[in-house]
Amino acid sequence: MTPKQLMQKAIDARALSYSPYSHFAVGAALLCRDGSVYLGANVENASYPVTMCAERNALFHAMMEGKKKEDFVALAIVADSKRACSPCGLCRQAIAELYPNTAPIYLGNLSGEIQETNAQELLPFAFQKEDLEK
Ligand code: THU
């Protein structure tokens, strides 16, 4: 699957966004080694911090179907933003733990921009589970 095709899946996922407060719909699509694709969209709440972002939703969705970090090969995230949509700090932390370090992450917008990055670039020197050890 090409980055553009995965981005199209993220655009499809974006249609499922529940974002009545920000009116900022985000979609994500997570490609696995076996070819399966898990979708996520942001789901907001009247209690704002309860909101779930699109990319975390896609990761959790895949994990609830039994997929693991080693299965993930590409992730696309898209919003109707001027520049390619950049993941928030919370999502960077989740990605740092749950998604392979150097696998591609495609950030996009509805103008067709696609910027490639990876987990390491998004959150260098991330707090990791090893840091919990004394
Ligand atoms: N949001 C995402 O879902 N992913 C991002 O990468 C950036 C932000 C959501 C959270 C909230 O529902 C809305 O976008 C505005 O912040």
mmCIF file with all atom_site columns, C-alpha atoms and ligand atoms in Angstrom:
data_model
loop_
_atom_site.group_PDB
_atom_site.id
_atom_site.type_symbol
_atom_site.label_atom_id
_atom_site.label_alt_id
_atom_site.label_comp_id
_atom_site.label_asym_id
_atom_site.label_entity_id
_atom_site.label_seq_id
_atom_site.pdbx_PDB_ins_code
_atom_site.Cartn_x
_atom_site.Cartn_y
_atom_site.Cartn_z
_atom_site.occupancy
_atom_site.B_iso_or_equiv
_atom_site.pdbx_formal_charge
_atom_site.auth_seq_id
_atom_site.auth_comp_id
_atom_site.auth_asym_id
_atom_site.auth_atom_id
_atom_site.pdbx_PDB_model_num
ATOM   1   C CA . MET A 1 1   ? 0.000   0.000  0.000  1.00 0.00 ? 1   MET A CA 1
ATOM   2   C CA . THR A 1 2   ? 1.428   3.414  -0.987 1.00 0.00 ? 2   THR A CA 1
ATOM   3   C CA . PRO A 1 3   ? 1.581   6.342  1.467  1.00 0.00 ? 3   PRO A CA 1
ATOM   4   C CA . LYS A 1 4   ? -1.100  8.038  -0.620 1.00 0.00 ? 4   LYS A CA 1
ATOM   5   C CA . GLN A 1 5   ? -3.423  5.023  -0.353 1.00 0.00 ? 5   GLN A CA 1
ATOM   6   C CA . LEU A 1 6   ? -2.902  4.816  3.421  1.00 0.00 ? 6   LEU A CA 1
ATOM   7   C CA . MET A 1 7   ? -3.559  8.560  3.643  1.00 0.00 ? 7   MET A CA 1
ATOM   8   C CA . GLN A 1 8   ? -6.847  8.003  1.788  1.00 0.00 ? 8   GLN A CA 1
ATOM   9   C CA . LYS A 1 9   ? -7.823  5.462  4.475  1.00 0.00 ? 9   LYS A CA 1
ATOM   10  C CA . ALA A 1 10  ? -7.045  8.107  7.112  1.00 0.00 ? 10  ALA A CA 1
ATOM   11  C CA . ILE A 1 11  ? -9.273  10.552 5.220  1.00 0.00 ? 11  ILE A CA 1
ATOM   12  C CA . ASP A 1 12  ? -12.040 7.908  5.252  1.00 0.00 ? 12  ASP A CA 1
ATOM   13  C CA . ALA A 1 13  ? -11.545 7.430  9.019  1.00 0.00 ? 13  ALA A CA 1
ATOM   14  C CA . ARG A 1 14  ? -11.750 11.194 9.522  1.00 0.00 ? 14  ARG A CA 1
ATOM   15  C CA . ALA A 1 15  ? -15.366 11.064 8.367  1.00 0.00 ? 15  ALA A CA 1
ATOM   16  C CA . LEU A 1 16  ? -16.100 9.109  11.585 1.00 0.00 ? 16  LEU A CA 1
ATOM   17  C CA . SER A 1 17  ? -14.703 11.845 13.847 1.00 0.00 ? 17  SER A CA 1
ATOM   18  C CA . TYR A 1 18  ? -16.922 13.002 16.706 1.00 0.00 ? 18  TYR A CA 1
ATOM   19  C CA . SER A 1 19  ? -15.676 16.566 17.191 1.00 0.00 ? 19  SER A CA 1
ATOM   20  C CA . PRO A 1 20  ? -18.618 18.864 18.028 1.00 0.00 ? 20  PRO A CA 1
ATOM   21  C CA . TYR A 1 21  ? -16.450 21.070 20.294 1.00 0.00 ? 21  TYR A CA 1
ATOM   22  C CA . SER A 1 22  ? -13.304 21.752 18.277 1.00 0.00 ? 22  SER A CA 1
ATOM   23  C CA . HIS A 1 23  ? -14.851 21.141 14.845 1.00 0.00 ? 23  HIS A CA 1
ATOM   24  C CA . PHE A 1 24  ? -11.399 19.805 14.012 1.00 0.00 ? 24  PHE A CA 1
ATOM   25  C CA . ALA A 1 25  ? -11.809 16.320 12.580 1.00 0.00 ? 25  ALA A CA 1
ATOM   26  C CA . VAL A 1 26  ? -8.741  14.083 12.494 1.00 0.00 ? 26  VAL A CA 1
ATOM   27  C CA . GLY A 1 27  ? -8.350  10.655 10.911 1.00 0.00 ? 27  GLY A CA 1
ATOM   28  C CA . ALA A 1 28  ? -5.678  7.986  11.240 1.00 0.00 ? 28  ALA A CA 1
ATOM   29  C CA . ALA A 1 29  ? -4.927  4.706  9.503  1.00 0.00 ? 29  ALA A CA 1
ATOM   30  C CA . LEU A 1 30  ? -2.486  2.105  10.809 1.00 0.00 ? 30  LEU A CA 1
ATOM   31  C CA . LEU A 1 31  ? -1.097  -0.466 8.362  1.00 0.00 ? 31  LEU A CA 1
ATOM   32  C CA . CYS A 1 32  ? -0.014  -3.882 9.659  1.00 0.00 ? 32  CYS A CA 1
ATOM   33  C CA . ARG A 1 33  ? 2.448   -6.384 8.185  1.00 0.00 ? 33  ARG A CA 1
ATOM   34  C CA . ASP A 1 34  ? -0.401  -8.720 7.154  1.00 0.00 ? 34  ASP A CA 1
ATOM   35  C CA . GLY A 1 35  ? -2.008  -5.934 5.095  1.00 0.00 ? 35  GLY A CA 1
ATOM   36  C CA . SER A 1 36  ? -4.769  -5.145 7.562  1.00 0.00 ? 36  SER A CA 1
ATOM   37  C CA . VAL A 1 37  ? -5.511  -1.470 8.255  1.00 0.00 ? 37  VAL A CA 1
ATOM   38  C CA . TYR A 1 38  ? -6.953  -0.141 11.518 1.00 0.00 ? 38  TYR A CA 1
ATOM   39  C CA . LEU A 1 39  ? -8.739  3.187  11.526 1.00 0.00 ? 39  LEU A CA 1
ATOM   40  C CA . GLY A 1 40  ? -9.080  5.831  14.195 1.00 0.00 ? 40  GLY A CA 1
ATOM   41  C CA . ALA A 1 41  ? -10.724 9.246  14.468 1.00 0.00 ? 41  ALA A CA 1
ATOM   42  C CA . ASN A 1 42  ? -10.830 11.759 17.286 1.00 0.00 ? 42  ASN A CA 1
ATOM   43  C CA . VAL A 1 43  ? -13.723 11.319 19.711 1.00 0.00 ? 43  VAL A CA 1
ATOM   44  C CA . GLU A 1 44  ? -14.433 14.348 21.889 1.00 0.00 ? 44  GLU A CA 1
ATOM   45  C CA . ASN A 1 45  ? -16.388 14.803 25.111 1.00 0.00 ? 45  ASN A CA 1
ATOM   46  C CA . ALA A 1 46  ? -18.202 17.644 26.909 1.00 0.00 ? 46  ALA A CA 1
ATOM   47  C CA . SER A 1 47  ? -15.539 17.088 29.563 1.00 0.00 ? 47  SER A CA 1
ATOM   48  C CA . TYR A 1 48  ? -12.784 18.110 27.134 1.00 0.00 ? 48  TYR A CA 1
ATOM   49  C CA . PRO A 1 49  ? -9.811  16.165 28.546 1.00 0.00 ? 49  PRO A CA 1
ATOM   50  C CA . VAL A 1 50  ? -11.722 12.916 28.046 1.00 0.00 ? 50  VAL A CA 1
ATOM   51  C CA . THR A 1 51  ? -11.146 13.338 24.295 1.00 0.00 ? 51  THR A CA 1
ATOM   52  C CA . MET A 1 52  ? -9.384  10.544 22.430 1.00 0.00 ? 52  MET A CA 1
ATOM   53  C CA . CYS A 1 53  ? -7.160  11.525 19.501 1.00 0.00 ? 53  CYS A CA 1
ATOM   54  C CA . ALA A 1 54  ? -7.350  9.788  16.143 1.00 0.00 ? 54  ALA A CA 1
ATOM   55  C CA . GLU A 1 55  ? -3.886  8.213  16.181 1.00 0.00 ? 55  GLU A CA 1
ATOM   56  C CA . ARG A 1 56  ? -4.214  6.766  19.681 1.00 0.00 ? 56  ARG A CA 1
ATOM   57  C CA . ASN A 1 57  ? -7.624  5.448  18.722 1.00 0.00 ? 57  ASN A CA 1
ATOM   58  C CA . ALA A 1 58  ? -6.122  3.649  15.706 1.00 0.00 ? 58  ALA A CA 1
ATOM   59  C CA . LEU A 1 59  ? -3.314  2.147  17.809 1.00 0.00 ? 59  LEU A CA 1
ATOM   60  C CA . PHE A 1 60  ? -5.704  0.971  20.542 1.00 0.00 ? 60  PHE A CA 1
ATOM   61  C CA . HIS A 1 61  ? -8.150  -0.330 17.945 1.00 0.00 ? 61  HIS A CA 1
ATOM   62  C CA . ALA A 1 62  ? -5.396  -2.510 16.402 1.00 0.00 ? 62  ALA A CA 1
ATOM   63  C CA . MET A 1 63  ? -4.228  -3.727 19.826 1.00 0.00 ? 63  MET A CA 1
ATOM   64  C CA . MET A 1 64  ? -7.754  -4.757 20.766 1.00 0.00 ? 64  MET A CA 1
ATOM   65  C CA . GLU A 1 65  ? -7.740  -6.943 17.658 1.00 0.00 ? 65  GLU A CA 1
ATOM   66  C CA . GLY A 1 66  ? -4.553  -8.643 18.922 1.00 0.00 ? 66  GLY A CA 1
ATOM   67  C CA . LYS A 1 67  ? -1.993  -6.631 16.920 1.00 0.00 ? 67  LYS A CA 1
ATOM   68  C CA . LYS A 1 68  ? 1.349   -5.682 18.510 1.00 0.00 ? 68  LYS A CA 1
ATOM   69  C CA . LYS A 1 69  ? 4.087   -3.107 17.986 1.00 0.00 ? 69  LYS A CA 1
ATOM   70  C CA . GLU A 1 70  ? 6.020   -5.568 15.764 1.00 0.00 ? 70  GLU A CA 1
ATOM   71  C CA . ASP A 1 71  ? 3.014   -5.821 13.426 1.00 0.00 ? 71  ASP A CA 1
ATOM   72  C CA . PHE A 1 72  ? 2.844   -2.088 12.666 1.00 0.00 ? 72  PHE A CA 1
ATOM   73  C CA . VAL A 1 73  ? 4.511   -0.901 9.448  1.00 0.00 ? 73  VAL A CA 1
ATOM   74  C CA . ALA A 1 74  ? 3.043   2.530  8.645  1.00 0.00 ? 74  ALA A CA 1
ATOM   75  C CA . LEU A 1 75  ? 0.765   5.132  10.189 1.00 0.00 ? 75  LEU A CA 1
ATOM   76  C CA . ALA A 1 76  ? -1.036  8.005  8.439  1.00 0.00 ? 76  ALA A CA 1
ATOM   77  C CA . ILE A 1 77  ? -2.646  10.964 10.210 1.00 0.00 ? 77  ILE A CA 1
ATOM   78  C CA . VAL A 1 78  ? -4.705  13.653 8.501  1.00 0.00 ? 78  VAL A CA 1
ATOM   79  C CA . ALA A 1 79  ? -6.697  16.785 9.264  1.00 0.00 ? 79  ALA A CA 1
ATOM   80  C CA . ASP A 1 80  ? -7.960  19.813 7.382  1.00 0.00 ? 80  ASP A CA 1
ATOM   81  C CA . SER A 1 81  ? -4.994  21.871 8.511  1.00 0.00 ? 81  SER A CA 1
ATOM   82  C CA . LYS A 1 82  ? -2.714  24.368 6.732  1.00 0.00 ? 82  LYS A CA 1
ATOM   83  C CA . ARG A 1 83  ? 0.375   22.273 7.284  1.00 0.00 ? 83  ARG A CA 1
ATOM   84  C CA . ALA A 1 84  ? 0.474   18.481 7.560  1.00 0.00 ? 84  ALA A CA 1
ATOM   85  C CA . CYS A 1 85  ? -1.249  17.550 10.843 1.00 0.00 ? 85  CYS A CA 1
ATOM   86  C CA . SER A 1 86  ? 1.279   17.109 13.654 1.00 0.00 ? 86  SER A CA 1
ATOM   87  C CA . PRO A 1 87  ? 0.463   14.743 16.554 1.00 0.00 ? 87  PRO A CA 1
ATOM   88  C CA . CYS A 1 88  ? -0.071  16.205 20.025 1.00 0.00 ? 88  CYS A CA 1
ATOM   89  C CA . GLY A 1 89  ? 2.312   15.532 22.915 1.00 0.00 ? 89  GLY A CA 1
ATOM   90  C CA . LEU A 1 90  ? 0.130   12.820 24.465 1.00 0.00 ? 90  LEU A CA 1
ATOM   91  C CA . CYS A 1 91  ? 0.000   10.934 21.179 1.00 0.00 ? 91  CYS A CA 1
ATOM   92  C CA . ARG A 1 92  ? 3.769   11.264 20.720 1.00 0.00 ? 92  ARG A CA 1
ATOM   93  C CA . GLN A 1 93  ? 4.229   9.591  24.100 1.00 0.00 ? 93  GLN A CA 1
ATOM   94  C CA . ALA A 1 94  ? 1.796   6.791  23.152 1.00 0.00 ? 94  ALA A CA 1
ATOM   95  C CA . ILE A 1 95  ? 3.459   6.351  19.755 1.00 0.00 ? 95  ILE A CA 1
ATOM   96  C CA . ALA A 1 96  ? 6.924   6.217  21.399 1.00 0.00 ? 96  ALA A CA 1
ATOM   97  C CA . GLU A 1 97  ? 5.844   3.162  23.387 1.00 0.00 ? 97  GLU A CA 1
ATOM   98  C CA . LEU A 1 98  ? 3.421   1.399  21.059 1.00 0.00 ? 98  LEU A CA 1
ATOM   99  C CA . TYR A 1 99  ? 4.763   2.032  17.545 1.00 0.00 ? 99  TYR A CA 1
ATOM   100 C CA . PRO A 1 100 ? 8.177   0.997  16.113 1.00 0.00 ? 100 PRO A CA 1
ATOM   101 C CA . ASN A 1 101 ? 10.847  3.707  16.427 1.00 0.00 ? 101 ASN A CA 1
ATOM   102 C CA . THR A 1 102 ? 11.792  4.138  12.795 1.00 0.00 ? 102 THR A CA 1
ATOM   103 C CA . ALA A 1 103 ? 8.702   2.938  10.915 1.00 0.00 ? 103 ALA A CA 1
ATOM   104 C CA . PRO A 1 104 ? 7.185   5.658  8.717  1.00 0.00 ? 104 PRO A CA 1
ATOM   105 C CA . ILE A 1 105 ? 4.556   8.037  10.025 1.00 0.00 ? 105 ILE A CA 1
ATOM   106 C CA . TYR A 1 106 ? 2.860   10.092 7.308  1.00 0.00 ? 106 TYR A CA 1
ATOM   107 C CA . LEU A 1 107 ? 1.396   13.430 8.346  1.00 0.00 ? 107 LEU A CA 1
ATOM   108 C CA . GLY A 1 108 ? -1.076  14.928 5.920  1.00 0.00 ? 108 GLY A CA 1
ATOM   109 C CA . ASN A 1 109 ? -3.712  17.497 5.193  1.00 0.00 ? 109 ASN A CA 1
ATOM   110 C CA . LEU A 1 110 ? -6.621  17.745 2.780  1.00 0.00 ? 110 LEU A CA 1
ATOM   111 C CA . SER A 1 111 ? -4.521  19.738 0.293  1.00 0.00 ? 111 SER A CA 1
ATOM   112 C CA . GLY A 1 112 ? -2.589  16.546 -0.362 1.00 0.00 ? 112 GLY A CA 1
ATOM   113 C CA . GLU A 1 113 ? 0.594   17.447 1.511  1.00 0.00 ? 113 GLU A CA 1
ATOM   114 C CA . ILE A 1 114 ? 2.310   14.384 2.964  1.00 0.00 ? 114 ILE A CA 1
ATOM   115 C CA . GLN A 1 115 ? 5.273   14.697 5.302  1.00 0.00 ? 115 GLN A CA 1
ATOM   116 C CA . GLU A 1 116 ? 7.138   11.598 6.440  1.00 0.00 ? 116 GLU A CA 1
ATOM   117 C CA . THR A 1 117 ? 8.540   11.291 9.952  1.00 0.00 ? 117 THR A CA 1
ATOM   118 C CA . ASN A 1 118 ? 8.952   8.597  12.619 1.00 0.00 ? 118 ASN A CA 1
ATOM   119 C CA . ALA A 1 119 ? 8.480   8.059  16.359 1.00 0.00 ? 119 ALA A CA 1
ATOM   120 C CA . GLN A 1 120 ? 12.101  8.881  17.159 1.00 0.00 ? 120 GLN A CA 1
ATOM   121 C CA . GLU A 1 121 ? 11.904  12.226 15.410 1.00 0.00 ? 121 GLU A CA 1
ATOM   122 C CA . LEU A 1 122 ? 8.548   13.072 16.973 1.00 0.00 ? 122 LEU A CA 1
ATOM   123 C CA . LEU A 1 123 ? 9.688   12.418 20.536 1.00 0.00 ? 123 LEU A CA 1
ATOM   124 C CA . PRO A 1 124 ? 13.435  12.135 21.050 1.00 0.00 ? 124 PRO A CA 1
ATOM   125 C CA . PHE A 1 125 ? 14.586  11.130 24.547 1.00 0.00 ? 125 PHE A CA 1
ATOM   126 C CA . ALA A 1 126 ? 11.097  9.772  25.294 1.00 0.00 ? 126 ALA A CA 1
ATOM   127 C CA . PHE A 1 127 ? 10.218  8.529  28.762 1.00 0.00 ? 127 PHE A CA 1
ATOM   128 C CA . GLN A 1 128 ? 10.193  4.718  28.373 1.00 0.00 ? 128 GLN A CA 1
ATOM   129 C CA . LYS A 1 129 ? 9.140   1.760  30.499 1.00 0.00 ? 129 LYS A CA 1
ATOM   130 C CA . GLU A 1 130 ? 12.829  1.102  31.341 1.00 0.00 ? 130 GLU A CA 1
ATOM   131 C CA . ASP A 1 131 ? 12.855  4.500  33.052 1.00 0.00 ? 131 ASP A CA 1
ATOM   132 C CA . LEU A 1 132 ? 10.478  3.082  35.674 1.00 0.00 ? 132 LEU A CA 1
ATOM   133 C CA . GLU A 1 133 ? 13.209  0.687  36.821 1.00 0.00 ? 133 GLU A CA 1
ATOM   134 C CA . LYS A 1 134 ? 15.377  1.808  39.732 1.00 0.00 ? 134 LYS A CA 1
HETATM 135 N N1 . THU B 2 .   ? -6.355  15.787 17.595 1.00 0.00 ? 1   THU B N1 1
HETATM 136 C C1 . THU B 2 .   ? -6.135  14.531 17.127 1.00 0.00 ? 1   THU B C1 1
HETATM 137 O O1 . THU B 2 .   ? -7.035  13.682 17.107 1.00 0.00 ? 1   THU B O1 1
HETATM 138 N N2 . THU B 2 .   ? -4.895  14.225 16.673 1.00 0.00 ? 1   THU B N2 1
HETATM 139 C C2 . THU B 2 .   ? -3.879  15.132 16.522 1.00 0.00 ? 1   THU B C2 1
HETATM 140 O O2 . THU B 2 .   ? -2.817  14.766 16.048 1.00 0.00 ? 1   THU B O2 1
HETATM 141 C C3 . THU B 2 .   ? -4.089  16.532 16.923 1.00 0.00 ? 1   THU B C3 1
HETATM 142 C C4 . THU B 2 .   ? -5.328  16.783 17.707 1.00 0.00 ? 1   THU B C4 1
HETATM 143 C C5 . THU B 2 .   ? -7.716  16.139 18.016 1.00 0.00 ? 1   THU B C5 1
HETATM 144 C C6 . THU B 2 .   ? -7.959  16.314 19.482 1.00 0.00 ? 1   THU B C6 1
HETATM 145 C C7 . THU B 2 .   ? -9.185  17.219 19.474 1.00 0.00 ? 1   THU B C7 1
HETATM 146 O O3 . THU B 2 .   ? -10.343 16.423 19.303 1.00 0.00 ? 1   THU B O3 1
HETATM 147 C C8 . THU B 2 .   ? -9.014  18.051 18.217 1.00 0.00 ? 1   THU B C8 1
HETATM 148 O O4 . THU B 2 .   ? -8.078  17.371 17.406 1.00 0.00 ? 1   THU B O4 1
HETATM 149 C C9 . THU B 2 .   ? -8.533  19.469 18.483 1.00 0.00 ? 1   THU B C9 1
HETATM 150 O O5 . THU B 2 .   ? -7.401  19.479 19.283 1.00 0.00 ? 1   THU B O5 1
#
